[in-house]
mmCIF file of C-alpha atoms and ligand atoms in Angstrom:
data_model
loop_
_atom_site.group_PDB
_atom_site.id
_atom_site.type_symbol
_atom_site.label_atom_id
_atom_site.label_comp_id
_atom_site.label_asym_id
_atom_site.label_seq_id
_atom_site.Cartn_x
_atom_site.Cartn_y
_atom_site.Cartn_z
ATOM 1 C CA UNK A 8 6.217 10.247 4.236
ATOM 2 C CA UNK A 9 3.253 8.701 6.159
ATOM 3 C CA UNK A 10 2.482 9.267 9.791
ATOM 4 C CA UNK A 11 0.010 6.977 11.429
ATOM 5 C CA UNK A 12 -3.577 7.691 13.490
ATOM 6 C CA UNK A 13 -1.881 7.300 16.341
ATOM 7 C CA UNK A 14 0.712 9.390 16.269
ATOM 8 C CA UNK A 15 -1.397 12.747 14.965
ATOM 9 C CA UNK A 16 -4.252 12.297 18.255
ATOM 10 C CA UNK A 17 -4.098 12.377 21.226
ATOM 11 C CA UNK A 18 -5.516 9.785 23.423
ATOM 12 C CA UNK A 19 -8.913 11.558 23.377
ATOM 13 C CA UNK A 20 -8.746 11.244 19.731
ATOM 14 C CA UNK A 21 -8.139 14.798 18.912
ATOM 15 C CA UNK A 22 -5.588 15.784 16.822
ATOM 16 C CA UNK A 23 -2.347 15.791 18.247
ATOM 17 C CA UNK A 24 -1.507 19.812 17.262
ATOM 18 C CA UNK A 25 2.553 19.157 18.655
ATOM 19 C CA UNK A 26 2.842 16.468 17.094
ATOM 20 C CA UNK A 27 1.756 17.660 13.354
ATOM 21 C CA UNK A 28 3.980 20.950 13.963
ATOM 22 C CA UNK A 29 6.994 18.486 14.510
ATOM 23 C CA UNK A 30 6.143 16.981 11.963
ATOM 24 C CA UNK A 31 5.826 20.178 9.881
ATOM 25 C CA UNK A 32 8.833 21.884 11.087
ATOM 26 C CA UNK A 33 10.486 18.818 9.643
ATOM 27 C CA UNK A 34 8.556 19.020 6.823
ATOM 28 C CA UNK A 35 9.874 22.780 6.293
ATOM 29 C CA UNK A 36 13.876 21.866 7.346
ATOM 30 C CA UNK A 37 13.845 19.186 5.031
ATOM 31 C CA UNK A 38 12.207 21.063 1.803
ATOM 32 C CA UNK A 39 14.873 23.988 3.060
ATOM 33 C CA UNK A 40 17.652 21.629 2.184
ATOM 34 C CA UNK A 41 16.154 21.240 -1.493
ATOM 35 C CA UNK A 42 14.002 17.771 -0.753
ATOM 36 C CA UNK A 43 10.578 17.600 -2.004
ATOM 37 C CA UNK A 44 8.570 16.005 0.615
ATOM 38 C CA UNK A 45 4.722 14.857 0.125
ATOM 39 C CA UNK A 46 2.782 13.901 3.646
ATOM 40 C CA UNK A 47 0.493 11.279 3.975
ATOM 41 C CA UNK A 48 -1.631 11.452 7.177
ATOM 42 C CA UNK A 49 -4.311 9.342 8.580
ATOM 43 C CA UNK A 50 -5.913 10.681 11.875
ATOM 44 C CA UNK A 51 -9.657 11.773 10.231
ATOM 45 C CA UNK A 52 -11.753 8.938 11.065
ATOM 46 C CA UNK A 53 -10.435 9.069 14.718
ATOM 47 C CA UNK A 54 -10.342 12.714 14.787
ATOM 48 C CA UNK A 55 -14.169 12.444 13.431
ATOM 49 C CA UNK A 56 -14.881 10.246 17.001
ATOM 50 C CA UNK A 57 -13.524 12.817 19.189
ATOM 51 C CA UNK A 58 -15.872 15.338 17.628
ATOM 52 C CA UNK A 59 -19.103 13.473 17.570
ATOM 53 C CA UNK A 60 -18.350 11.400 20.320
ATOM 54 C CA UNK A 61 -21.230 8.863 18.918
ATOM 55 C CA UNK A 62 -22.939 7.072 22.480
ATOM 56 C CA UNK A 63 -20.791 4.018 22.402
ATOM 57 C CA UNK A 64 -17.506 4.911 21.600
ATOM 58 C CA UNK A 65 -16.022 4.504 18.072
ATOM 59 C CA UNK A 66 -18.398 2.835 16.345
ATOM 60 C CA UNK A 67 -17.795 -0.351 14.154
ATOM 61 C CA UNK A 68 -20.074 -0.099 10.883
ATOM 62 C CA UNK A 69 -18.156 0.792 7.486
ATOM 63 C CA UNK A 70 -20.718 3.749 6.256
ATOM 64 C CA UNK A 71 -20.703 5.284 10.282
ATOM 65 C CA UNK A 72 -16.740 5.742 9.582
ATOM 66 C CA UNK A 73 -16.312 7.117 6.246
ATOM 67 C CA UNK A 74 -19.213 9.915 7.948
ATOM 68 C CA UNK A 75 -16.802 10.615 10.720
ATOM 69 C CA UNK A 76 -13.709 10.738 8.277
ATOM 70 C CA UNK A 77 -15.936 13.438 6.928
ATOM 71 C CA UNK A 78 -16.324 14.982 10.019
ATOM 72 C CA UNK A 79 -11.912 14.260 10.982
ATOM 73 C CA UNK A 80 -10.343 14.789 7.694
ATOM 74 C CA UNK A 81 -10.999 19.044 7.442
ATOM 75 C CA UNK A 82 -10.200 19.635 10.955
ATOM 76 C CA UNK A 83 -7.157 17.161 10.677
ATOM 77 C CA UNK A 84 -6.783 19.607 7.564
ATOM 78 C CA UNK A 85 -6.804 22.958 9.363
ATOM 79 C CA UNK A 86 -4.098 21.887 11.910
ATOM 80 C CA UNK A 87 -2.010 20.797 9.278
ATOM 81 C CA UNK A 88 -3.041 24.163 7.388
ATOM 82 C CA UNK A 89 -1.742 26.192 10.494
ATOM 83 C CA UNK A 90 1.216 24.347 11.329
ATOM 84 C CA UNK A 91 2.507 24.772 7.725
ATOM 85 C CA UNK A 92 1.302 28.543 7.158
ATOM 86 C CA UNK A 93 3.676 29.456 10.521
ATOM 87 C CA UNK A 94 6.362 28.136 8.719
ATOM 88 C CA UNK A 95 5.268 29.952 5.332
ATOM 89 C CA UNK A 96 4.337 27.417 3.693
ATOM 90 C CA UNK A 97 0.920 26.156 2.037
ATOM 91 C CA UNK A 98 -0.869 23.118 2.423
ATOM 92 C CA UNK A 99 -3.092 21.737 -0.456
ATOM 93 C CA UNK A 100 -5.308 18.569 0.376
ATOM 94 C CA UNK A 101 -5.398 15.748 -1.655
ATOM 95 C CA UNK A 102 -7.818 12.815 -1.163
ATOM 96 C CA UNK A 103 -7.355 9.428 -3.028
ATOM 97 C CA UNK A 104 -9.186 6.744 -3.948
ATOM 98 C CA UNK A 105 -8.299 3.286 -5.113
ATOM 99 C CA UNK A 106 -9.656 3.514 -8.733
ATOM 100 C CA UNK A 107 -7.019 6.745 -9.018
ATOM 101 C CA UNK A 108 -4.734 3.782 -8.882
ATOM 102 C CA UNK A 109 -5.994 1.296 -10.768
ATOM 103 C CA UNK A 110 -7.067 3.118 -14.238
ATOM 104 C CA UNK A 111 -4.150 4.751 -16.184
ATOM 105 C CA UNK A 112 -6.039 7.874 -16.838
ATOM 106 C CA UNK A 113 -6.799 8.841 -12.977
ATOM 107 C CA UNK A 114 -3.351 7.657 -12.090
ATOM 108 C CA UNK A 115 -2.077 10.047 -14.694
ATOM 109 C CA UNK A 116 -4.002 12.988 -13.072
ATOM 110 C CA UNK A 117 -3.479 12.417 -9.788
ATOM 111 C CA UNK A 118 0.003 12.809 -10.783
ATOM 112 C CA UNK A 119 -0.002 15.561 -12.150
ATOM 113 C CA UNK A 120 -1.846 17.275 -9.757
ATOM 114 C CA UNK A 121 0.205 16.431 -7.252
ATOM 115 C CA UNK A 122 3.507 17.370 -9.283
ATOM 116 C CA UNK A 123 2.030 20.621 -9.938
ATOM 117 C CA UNK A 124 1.305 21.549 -6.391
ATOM 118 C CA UNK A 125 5.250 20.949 -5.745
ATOM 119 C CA UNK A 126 6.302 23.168 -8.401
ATOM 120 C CA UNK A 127 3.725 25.719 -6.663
ATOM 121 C CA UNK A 128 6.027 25.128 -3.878
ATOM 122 C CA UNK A 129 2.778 24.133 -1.774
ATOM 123 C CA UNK A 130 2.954 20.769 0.863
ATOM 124 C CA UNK A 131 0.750 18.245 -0.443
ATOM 125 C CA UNK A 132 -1.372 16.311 2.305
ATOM 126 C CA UNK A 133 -2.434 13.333 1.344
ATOM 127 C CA UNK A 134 -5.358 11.123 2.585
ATOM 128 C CA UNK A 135 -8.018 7.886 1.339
ATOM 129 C CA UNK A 136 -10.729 9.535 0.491
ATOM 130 C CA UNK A 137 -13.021 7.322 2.994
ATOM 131 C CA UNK A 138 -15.973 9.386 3.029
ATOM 132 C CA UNK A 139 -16.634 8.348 -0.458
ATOM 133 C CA UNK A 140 -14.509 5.076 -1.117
ATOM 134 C CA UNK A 141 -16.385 2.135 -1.766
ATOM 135 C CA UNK A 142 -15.867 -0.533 1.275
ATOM 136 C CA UNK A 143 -15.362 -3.152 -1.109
ATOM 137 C CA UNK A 144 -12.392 -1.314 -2.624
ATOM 138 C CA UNK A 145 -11.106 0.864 -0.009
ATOM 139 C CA UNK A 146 -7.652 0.935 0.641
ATOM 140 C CA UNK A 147 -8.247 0.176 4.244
ATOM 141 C CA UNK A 148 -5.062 1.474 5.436
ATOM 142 C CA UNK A 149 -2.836 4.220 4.636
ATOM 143 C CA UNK A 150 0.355 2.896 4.792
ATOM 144 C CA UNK A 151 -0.651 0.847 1.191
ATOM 145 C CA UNK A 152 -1.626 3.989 0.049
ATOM 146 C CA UNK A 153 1.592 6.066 0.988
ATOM 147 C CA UNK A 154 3.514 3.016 -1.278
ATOM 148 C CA UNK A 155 1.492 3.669 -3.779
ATOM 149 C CA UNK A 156 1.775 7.419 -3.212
ATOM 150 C CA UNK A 157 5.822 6.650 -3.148
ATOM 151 C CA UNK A 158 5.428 4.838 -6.780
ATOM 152 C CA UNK A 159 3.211 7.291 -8.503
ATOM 153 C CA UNK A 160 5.686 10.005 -7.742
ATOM 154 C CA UNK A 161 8.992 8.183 -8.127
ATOM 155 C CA UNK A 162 10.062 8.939 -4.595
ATOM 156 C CA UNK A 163 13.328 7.803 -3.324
ATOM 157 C CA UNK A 164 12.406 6.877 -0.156
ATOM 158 C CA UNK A 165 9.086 6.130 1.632
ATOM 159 C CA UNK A 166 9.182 7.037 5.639
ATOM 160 C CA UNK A 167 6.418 5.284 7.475
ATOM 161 C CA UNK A 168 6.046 7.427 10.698
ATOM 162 C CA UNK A 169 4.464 5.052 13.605
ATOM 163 C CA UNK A 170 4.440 4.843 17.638
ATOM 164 C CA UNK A 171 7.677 2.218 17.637
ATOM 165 C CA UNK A 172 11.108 2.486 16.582
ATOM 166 C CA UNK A 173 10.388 0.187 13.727
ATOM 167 C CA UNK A 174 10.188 -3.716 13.158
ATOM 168 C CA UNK A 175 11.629 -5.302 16.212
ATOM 169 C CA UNK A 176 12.778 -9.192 16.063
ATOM 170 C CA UNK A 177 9.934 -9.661 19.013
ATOM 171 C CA UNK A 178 7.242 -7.706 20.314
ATOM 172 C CA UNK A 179 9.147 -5.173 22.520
ATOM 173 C CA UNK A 180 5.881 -4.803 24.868
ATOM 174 C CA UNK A 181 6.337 -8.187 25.927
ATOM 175 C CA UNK A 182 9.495 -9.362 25.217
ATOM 176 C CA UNK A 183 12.671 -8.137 26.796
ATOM 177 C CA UNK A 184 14.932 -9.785 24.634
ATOM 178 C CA UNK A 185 13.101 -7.883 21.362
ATOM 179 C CA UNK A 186 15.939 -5.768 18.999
ATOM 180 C CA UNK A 187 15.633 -3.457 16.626
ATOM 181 C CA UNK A 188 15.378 -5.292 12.887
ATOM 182 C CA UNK A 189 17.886 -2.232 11.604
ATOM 183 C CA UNK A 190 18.177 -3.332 7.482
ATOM 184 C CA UNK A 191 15.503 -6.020 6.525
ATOM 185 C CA UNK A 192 17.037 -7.234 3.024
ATOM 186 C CA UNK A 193 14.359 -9.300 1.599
ATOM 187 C CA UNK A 194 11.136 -9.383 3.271
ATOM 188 C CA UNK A 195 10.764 -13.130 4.344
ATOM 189 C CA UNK A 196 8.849 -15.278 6.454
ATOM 190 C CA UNK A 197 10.192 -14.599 10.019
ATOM 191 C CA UNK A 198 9.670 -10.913 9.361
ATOM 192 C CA UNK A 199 6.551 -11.129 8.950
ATOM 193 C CA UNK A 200 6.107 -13.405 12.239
ATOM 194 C CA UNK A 201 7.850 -10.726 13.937
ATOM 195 C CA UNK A 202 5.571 -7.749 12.717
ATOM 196 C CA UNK A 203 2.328 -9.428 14.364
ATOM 197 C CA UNK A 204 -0.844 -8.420 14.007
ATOM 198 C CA UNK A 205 -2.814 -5.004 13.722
ATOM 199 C CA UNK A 206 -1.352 -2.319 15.976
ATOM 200 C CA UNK A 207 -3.504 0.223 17.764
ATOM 201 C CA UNK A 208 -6.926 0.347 17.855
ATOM 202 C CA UNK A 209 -7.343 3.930 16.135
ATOM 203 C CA UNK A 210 -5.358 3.227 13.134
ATOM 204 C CA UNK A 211 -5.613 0.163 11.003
ATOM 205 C CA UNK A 212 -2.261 -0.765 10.147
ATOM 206 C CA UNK A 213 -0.033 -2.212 12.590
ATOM 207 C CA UNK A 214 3.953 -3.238 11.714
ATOM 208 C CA UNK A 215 2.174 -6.204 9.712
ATOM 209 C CA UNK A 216 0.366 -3.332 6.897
ATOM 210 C CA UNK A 217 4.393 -1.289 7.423
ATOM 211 C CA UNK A 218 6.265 -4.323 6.147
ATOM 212 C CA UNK A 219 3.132 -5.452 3.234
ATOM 213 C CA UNK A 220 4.253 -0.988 2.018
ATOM 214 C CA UNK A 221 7.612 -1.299 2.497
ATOM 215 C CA UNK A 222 7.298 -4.542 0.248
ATOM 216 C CA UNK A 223 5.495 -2.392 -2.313
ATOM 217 C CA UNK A 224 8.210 0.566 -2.140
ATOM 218 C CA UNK A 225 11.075 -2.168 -2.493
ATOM 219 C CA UNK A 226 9.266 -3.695 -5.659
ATOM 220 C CA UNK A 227 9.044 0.232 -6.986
ATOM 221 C CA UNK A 228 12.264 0.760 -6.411
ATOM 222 C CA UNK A 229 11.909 3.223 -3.402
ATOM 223 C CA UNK A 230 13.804 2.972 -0.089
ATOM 224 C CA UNK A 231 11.230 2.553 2.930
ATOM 225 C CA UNK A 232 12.091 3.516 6.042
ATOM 226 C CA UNK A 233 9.921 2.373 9.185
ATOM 227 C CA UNK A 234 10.867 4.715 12.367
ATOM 228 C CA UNK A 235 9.463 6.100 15.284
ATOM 229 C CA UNK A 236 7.630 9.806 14.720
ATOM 230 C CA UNK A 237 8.591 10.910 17.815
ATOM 231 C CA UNK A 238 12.247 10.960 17.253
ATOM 232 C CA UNK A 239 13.784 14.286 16.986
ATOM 233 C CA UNK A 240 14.704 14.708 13.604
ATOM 234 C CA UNK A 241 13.393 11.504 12.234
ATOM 235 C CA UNK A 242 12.524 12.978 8.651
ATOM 236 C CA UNK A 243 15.765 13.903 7.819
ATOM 237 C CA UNK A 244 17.651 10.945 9.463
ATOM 238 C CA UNK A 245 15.166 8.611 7.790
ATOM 239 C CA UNK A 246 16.234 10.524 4.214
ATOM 240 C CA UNK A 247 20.113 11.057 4.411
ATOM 241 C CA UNK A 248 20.389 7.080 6.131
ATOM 242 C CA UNK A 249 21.422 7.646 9.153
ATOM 243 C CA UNK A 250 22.098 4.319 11.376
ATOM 244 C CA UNK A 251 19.725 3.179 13.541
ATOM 245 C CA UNK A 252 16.738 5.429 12.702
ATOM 246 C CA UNK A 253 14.361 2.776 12.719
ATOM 247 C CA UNK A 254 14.136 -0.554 9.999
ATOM 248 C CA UNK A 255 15.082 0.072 6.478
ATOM 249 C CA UNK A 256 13.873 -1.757 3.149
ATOM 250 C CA UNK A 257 16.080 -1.528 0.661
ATOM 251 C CA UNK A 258 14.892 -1.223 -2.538
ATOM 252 C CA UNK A 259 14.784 -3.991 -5.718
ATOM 253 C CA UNK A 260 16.834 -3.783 -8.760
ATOM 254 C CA UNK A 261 14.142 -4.986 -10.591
ATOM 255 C CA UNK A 262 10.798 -2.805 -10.009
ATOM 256 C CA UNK A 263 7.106 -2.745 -11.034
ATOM 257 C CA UNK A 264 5.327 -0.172 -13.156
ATOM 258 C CA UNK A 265 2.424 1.252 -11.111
ATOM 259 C CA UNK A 266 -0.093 -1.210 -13.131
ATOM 260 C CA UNK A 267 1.829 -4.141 -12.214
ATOM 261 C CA UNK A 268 2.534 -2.991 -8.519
ATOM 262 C CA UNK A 269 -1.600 -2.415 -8.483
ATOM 263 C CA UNK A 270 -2.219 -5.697 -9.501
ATOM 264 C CA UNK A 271 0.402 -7.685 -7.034
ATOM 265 C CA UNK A 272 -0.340 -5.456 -3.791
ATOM 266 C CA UNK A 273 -3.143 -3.419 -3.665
ATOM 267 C CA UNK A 274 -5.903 -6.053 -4.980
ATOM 268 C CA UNK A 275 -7.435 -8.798 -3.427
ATOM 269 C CA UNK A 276 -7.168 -11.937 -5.112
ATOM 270 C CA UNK A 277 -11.027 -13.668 -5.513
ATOM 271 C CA UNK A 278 -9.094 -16.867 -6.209
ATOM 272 C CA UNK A 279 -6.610 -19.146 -6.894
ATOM 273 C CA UNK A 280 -5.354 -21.010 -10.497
ATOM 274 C CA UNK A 281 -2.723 -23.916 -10.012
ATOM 275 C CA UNK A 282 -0.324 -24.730 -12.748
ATOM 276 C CA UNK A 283 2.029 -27.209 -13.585
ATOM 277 C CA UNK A 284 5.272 -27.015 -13.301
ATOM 278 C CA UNK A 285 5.746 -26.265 -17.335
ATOM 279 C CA UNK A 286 3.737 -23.462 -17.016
ATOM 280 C CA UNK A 287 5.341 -22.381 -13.879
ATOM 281 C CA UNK A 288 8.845 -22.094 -15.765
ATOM 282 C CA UNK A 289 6.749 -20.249 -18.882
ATOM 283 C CA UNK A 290 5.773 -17.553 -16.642
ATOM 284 C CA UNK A 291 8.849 -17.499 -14.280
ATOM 285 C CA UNK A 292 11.670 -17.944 -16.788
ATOM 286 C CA UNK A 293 9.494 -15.618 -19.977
ATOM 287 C CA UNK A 294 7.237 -14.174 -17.999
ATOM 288 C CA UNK A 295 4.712 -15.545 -20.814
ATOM 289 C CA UNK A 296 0.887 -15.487 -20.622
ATOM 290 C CA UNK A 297 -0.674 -18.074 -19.087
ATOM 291 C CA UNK A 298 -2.305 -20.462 -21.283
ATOM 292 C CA UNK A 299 -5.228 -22.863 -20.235
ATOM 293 C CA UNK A 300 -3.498 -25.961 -21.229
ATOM 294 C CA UNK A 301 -1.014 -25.585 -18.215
ATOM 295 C CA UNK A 302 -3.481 -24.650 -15.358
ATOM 296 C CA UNK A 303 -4.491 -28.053 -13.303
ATOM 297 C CA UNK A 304 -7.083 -26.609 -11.006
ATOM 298 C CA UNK A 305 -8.854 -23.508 -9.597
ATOM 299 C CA UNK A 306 -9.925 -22.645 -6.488
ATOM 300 C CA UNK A 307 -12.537 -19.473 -5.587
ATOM 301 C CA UNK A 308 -15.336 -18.064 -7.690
ATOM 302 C CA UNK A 309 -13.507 -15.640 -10.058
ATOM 303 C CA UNK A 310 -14.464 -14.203 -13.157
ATOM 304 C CA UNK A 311 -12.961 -11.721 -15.762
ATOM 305 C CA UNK A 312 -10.649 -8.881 -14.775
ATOM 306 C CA UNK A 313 -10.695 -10.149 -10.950
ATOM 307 C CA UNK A 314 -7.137 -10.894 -9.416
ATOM 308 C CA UNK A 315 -5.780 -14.190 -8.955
ATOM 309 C CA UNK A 316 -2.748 -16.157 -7.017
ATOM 310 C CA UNK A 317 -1.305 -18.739 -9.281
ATOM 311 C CA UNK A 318 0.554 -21.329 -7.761
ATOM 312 C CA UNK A 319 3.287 -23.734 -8.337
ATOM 313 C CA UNK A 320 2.789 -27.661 -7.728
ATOM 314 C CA UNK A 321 4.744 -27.077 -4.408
ATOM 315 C CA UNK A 322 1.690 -24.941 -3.320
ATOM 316 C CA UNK A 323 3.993 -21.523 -3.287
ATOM 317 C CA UNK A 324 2.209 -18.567 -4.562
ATOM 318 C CA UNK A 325 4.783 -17.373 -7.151
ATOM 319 C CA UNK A 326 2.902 -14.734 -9.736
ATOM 320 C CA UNK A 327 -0.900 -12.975 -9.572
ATOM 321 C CA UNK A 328 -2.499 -11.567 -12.159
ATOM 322 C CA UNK A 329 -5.644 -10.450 -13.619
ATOM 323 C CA UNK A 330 -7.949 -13.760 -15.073
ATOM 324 C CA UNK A 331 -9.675 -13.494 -18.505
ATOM 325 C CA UNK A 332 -11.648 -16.898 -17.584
ATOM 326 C CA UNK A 333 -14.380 -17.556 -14.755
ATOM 327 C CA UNK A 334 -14.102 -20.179 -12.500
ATOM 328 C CA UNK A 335 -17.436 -20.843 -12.974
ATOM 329 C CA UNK A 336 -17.027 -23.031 -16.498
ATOM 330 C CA UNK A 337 -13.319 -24.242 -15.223
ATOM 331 C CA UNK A 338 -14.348 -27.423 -16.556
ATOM 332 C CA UNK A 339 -15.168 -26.087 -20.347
ATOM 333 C CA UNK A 340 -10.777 -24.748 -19.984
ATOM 334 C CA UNK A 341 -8.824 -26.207 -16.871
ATOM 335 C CA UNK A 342 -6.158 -27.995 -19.001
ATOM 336 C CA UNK A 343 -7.441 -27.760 -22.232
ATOM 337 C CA UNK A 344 -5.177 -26.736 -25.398
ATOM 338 C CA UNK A 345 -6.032 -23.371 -27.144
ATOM 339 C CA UNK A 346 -7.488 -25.454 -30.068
ATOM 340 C CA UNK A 347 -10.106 -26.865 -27.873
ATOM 341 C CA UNK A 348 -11.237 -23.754 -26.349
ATOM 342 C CA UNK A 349 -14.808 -22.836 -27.580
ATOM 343 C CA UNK A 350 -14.860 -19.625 -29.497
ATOM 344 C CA UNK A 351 -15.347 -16.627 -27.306
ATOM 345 C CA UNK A 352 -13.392 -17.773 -24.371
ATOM 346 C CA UNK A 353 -10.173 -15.456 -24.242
ATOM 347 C CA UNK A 354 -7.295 -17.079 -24.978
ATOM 348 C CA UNK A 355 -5.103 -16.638 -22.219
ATOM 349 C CA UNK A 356 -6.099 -17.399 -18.622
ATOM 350 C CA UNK A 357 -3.608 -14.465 -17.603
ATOM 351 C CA UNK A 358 -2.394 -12.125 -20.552
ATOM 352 C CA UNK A 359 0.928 -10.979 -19.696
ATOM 353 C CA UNK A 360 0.053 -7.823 -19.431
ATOM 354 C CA UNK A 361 -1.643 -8.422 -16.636
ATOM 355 C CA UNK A 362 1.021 -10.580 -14.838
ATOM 356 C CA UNK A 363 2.845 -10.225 -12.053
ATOM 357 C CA UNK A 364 5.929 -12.687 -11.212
ATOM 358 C CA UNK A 365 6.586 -11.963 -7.537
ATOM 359 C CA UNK A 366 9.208 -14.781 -6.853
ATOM 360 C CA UNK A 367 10.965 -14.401 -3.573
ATOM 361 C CA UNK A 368 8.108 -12.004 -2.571
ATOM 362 C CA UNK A 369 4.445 -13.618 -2.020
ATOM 363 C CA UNK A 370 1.355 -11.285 -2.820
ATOM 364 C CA UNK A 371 -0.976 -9.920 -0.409
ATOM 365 C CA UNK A 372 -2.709 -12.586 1.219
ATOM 366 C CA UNK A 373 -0.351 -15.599 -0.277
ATOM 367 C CA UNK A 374 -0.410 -18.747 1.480
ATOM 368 C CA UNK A 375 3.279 -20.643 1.741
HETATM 369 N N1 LIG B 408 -7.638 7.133 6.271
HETATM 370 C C1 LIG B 408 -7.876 6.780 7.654
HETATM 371 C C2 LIG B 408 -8.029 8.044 8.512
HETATM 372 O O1 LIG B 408 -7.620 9.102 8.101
HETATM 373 C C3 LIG B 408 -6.744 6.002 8.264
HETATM 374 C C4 LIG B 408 -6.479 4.676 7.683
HETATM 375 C C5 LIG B 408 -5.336 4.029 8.475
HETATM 376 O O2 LIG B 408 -5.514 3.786 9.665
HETATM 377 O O3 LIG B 408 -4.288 3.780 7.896
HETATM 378 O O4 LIG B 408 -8.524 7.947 9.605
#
């Protein structure tokens, strides 16, 4: 489960000690019942405000954030810490980062570290590590990182703990006629409409970053549930189904490996490649490599290993993947057969490997 900035402070920023011993004493009910449950929180940065209080108010800059995370995340920590010790239970801190994700050996660890604090029978609290994250590659909000949290650990169900009841057909604040979206089942266009923008100003998410996890869960074959964290109960509702506990994703048949997942949702893609429509059906229909001869143009200024959209001839985003080729020299491979390629260019534009068919479900940042 992940519960949001705003619902672990108060509104003077501090942490919101009630609400994490809620939260906690559904923790505990929930493991007594034989469930494993693993919290990610968010809260540091804003709880690192309220303790400085910098002249200004929350400051904007990157590198002044991830020095108040540093100042939030241990007493976030310690409240978390006590809530769980009155129950008898132990806390143990994790802190992520996204390389933990994206190389096999990190992801591996991470694992296991946090497998082994279950069997110790300890709570494992979960955070970005923002005071040492790269900007460039941070995961910028939590809720991405509880998905991939959900994926690394084979979770059955991913709760997303926010200030509203869930995704709402409207914006409740302002419209009267809003309703509760109760079973989304497959994230499309209007739902997205409907989840907005960003939400508060503390955390970074908003219903928009909910839906983009929930997406992620669904494509690892976890059940996300977006609900309010203020409901009594909400934990366990959220995890035995019950009606109306807030918006539920149901998960795909067909899921991702953690690679694969990394590569449609978590990166952002420096470009674009546009194929034909031969190629389109290679990659759909075989899920084959993509081979120079079929791309018709690229867009962006890519070059090895960076993420790519590849789109159809309708303009639909329907795969990403990692390019072996630079945009830079398109013109020495846009559209040329492998024969023609000089030596030392890689063969494939996109090796399979590192492909990603997302039909029905546009990447991060895809363009209909
Ligand atoms: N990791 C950030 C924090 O603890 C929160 C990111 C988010 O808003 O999702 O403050």
């Amino acid at each position: 489960m992940k519960i949001g900035t705003s619902s672990v402070t108060t509104v003077d920023g501090s942490v919101d000690e009630r609400a994490v011993v809620k939260l906690c004493s559904e923790v505990a009910a929930l493991r007594a019942s034989g469930v494993v449950v693993v919290v990610v929180t968010s809260g540091a940065v804003t709880a690192g405000v309220a303790a400085l209080q910098p002249a200004g108010g929350r400051p904007a800059d990157p590198i002044t954030l991830q020095a108040l995370s540093a100042i939030g995340q241990h007493r976030l920590m310690r409240v978390y810490d006590e809530a769980l010790a009155r129950l008898g239970l132990l806390a143990g801190q994790v802190l992520l980062a996204p390389l933990d994700f994206g190389e096999r050996r990190q992801y591996l660890h991470a694992r296991a570290t946090i497998l082994r604090l279950i069997e110790l029978g300890v709570v494992p609290v979960v955070n970005e590590n923002d005071a040492v994250a790269d900007d460039e590659i941070r995961f910028g909000d939590n809720d991405r990182l509880a998905a991939l949290v959900a994926n690394l650990l084979g979770a059955e169900v991913l709760v997303l703990l926010t200030d509203t009841a869930g995704l709402f057909t409207a914006d409740p604040r302002t419209d009267d006629g809003a309703s509760l979206v109760e079973d989304v089942g497959e994230i499309g266009a209007e739902h997205e409409r409907a989840a907005g923008g960003p939400g508060s100003s503390g955390g970074s998410g908003g219903m928009a970053s909910k839906l983009a996890a929930a997406r992620m869960a669904s494509w690892s074959g976890v059940r996300a549930v977006i609900a309010a964290a203020h409901r009594p109960g909400v934990l366990s509702d959220a995890v035995s189904g019950v009606a109306g506990v807030g918006t539920v994703v149901q998960p795909r048949p067909r899921t991702l490996g953690a690679r694969k997942l990394w590569i449609a949702f978590a990166l952002d893609p420096a470009g674009r490649v546009v194929v034909d429509d031969g190629a389109r059906r290679a990659l759909v229909e075989r899920e084959a490599s993509l081979l120079a001869a079929g791309v018709v143009t690229v867009e962006g200024d890519f070059v090895p290993d960076d993420a790519v959209e590849i789109v159809g001839p309708d303009g639909v985003v329907f795969a990403k993947g990692l390019v072996g080729l630079s945009a830079a020299n398109a013109a020495d491979w846009v559209g040329r057969s492998s024969s023609e390629l000089a030596s030392g260019l890689a063969r494939e534009v996109v090796h399979r490997d590192d492909l990603v068919v997302l039909v029905g479900a546009p990447a991060r940042g895809a363009r209909r």
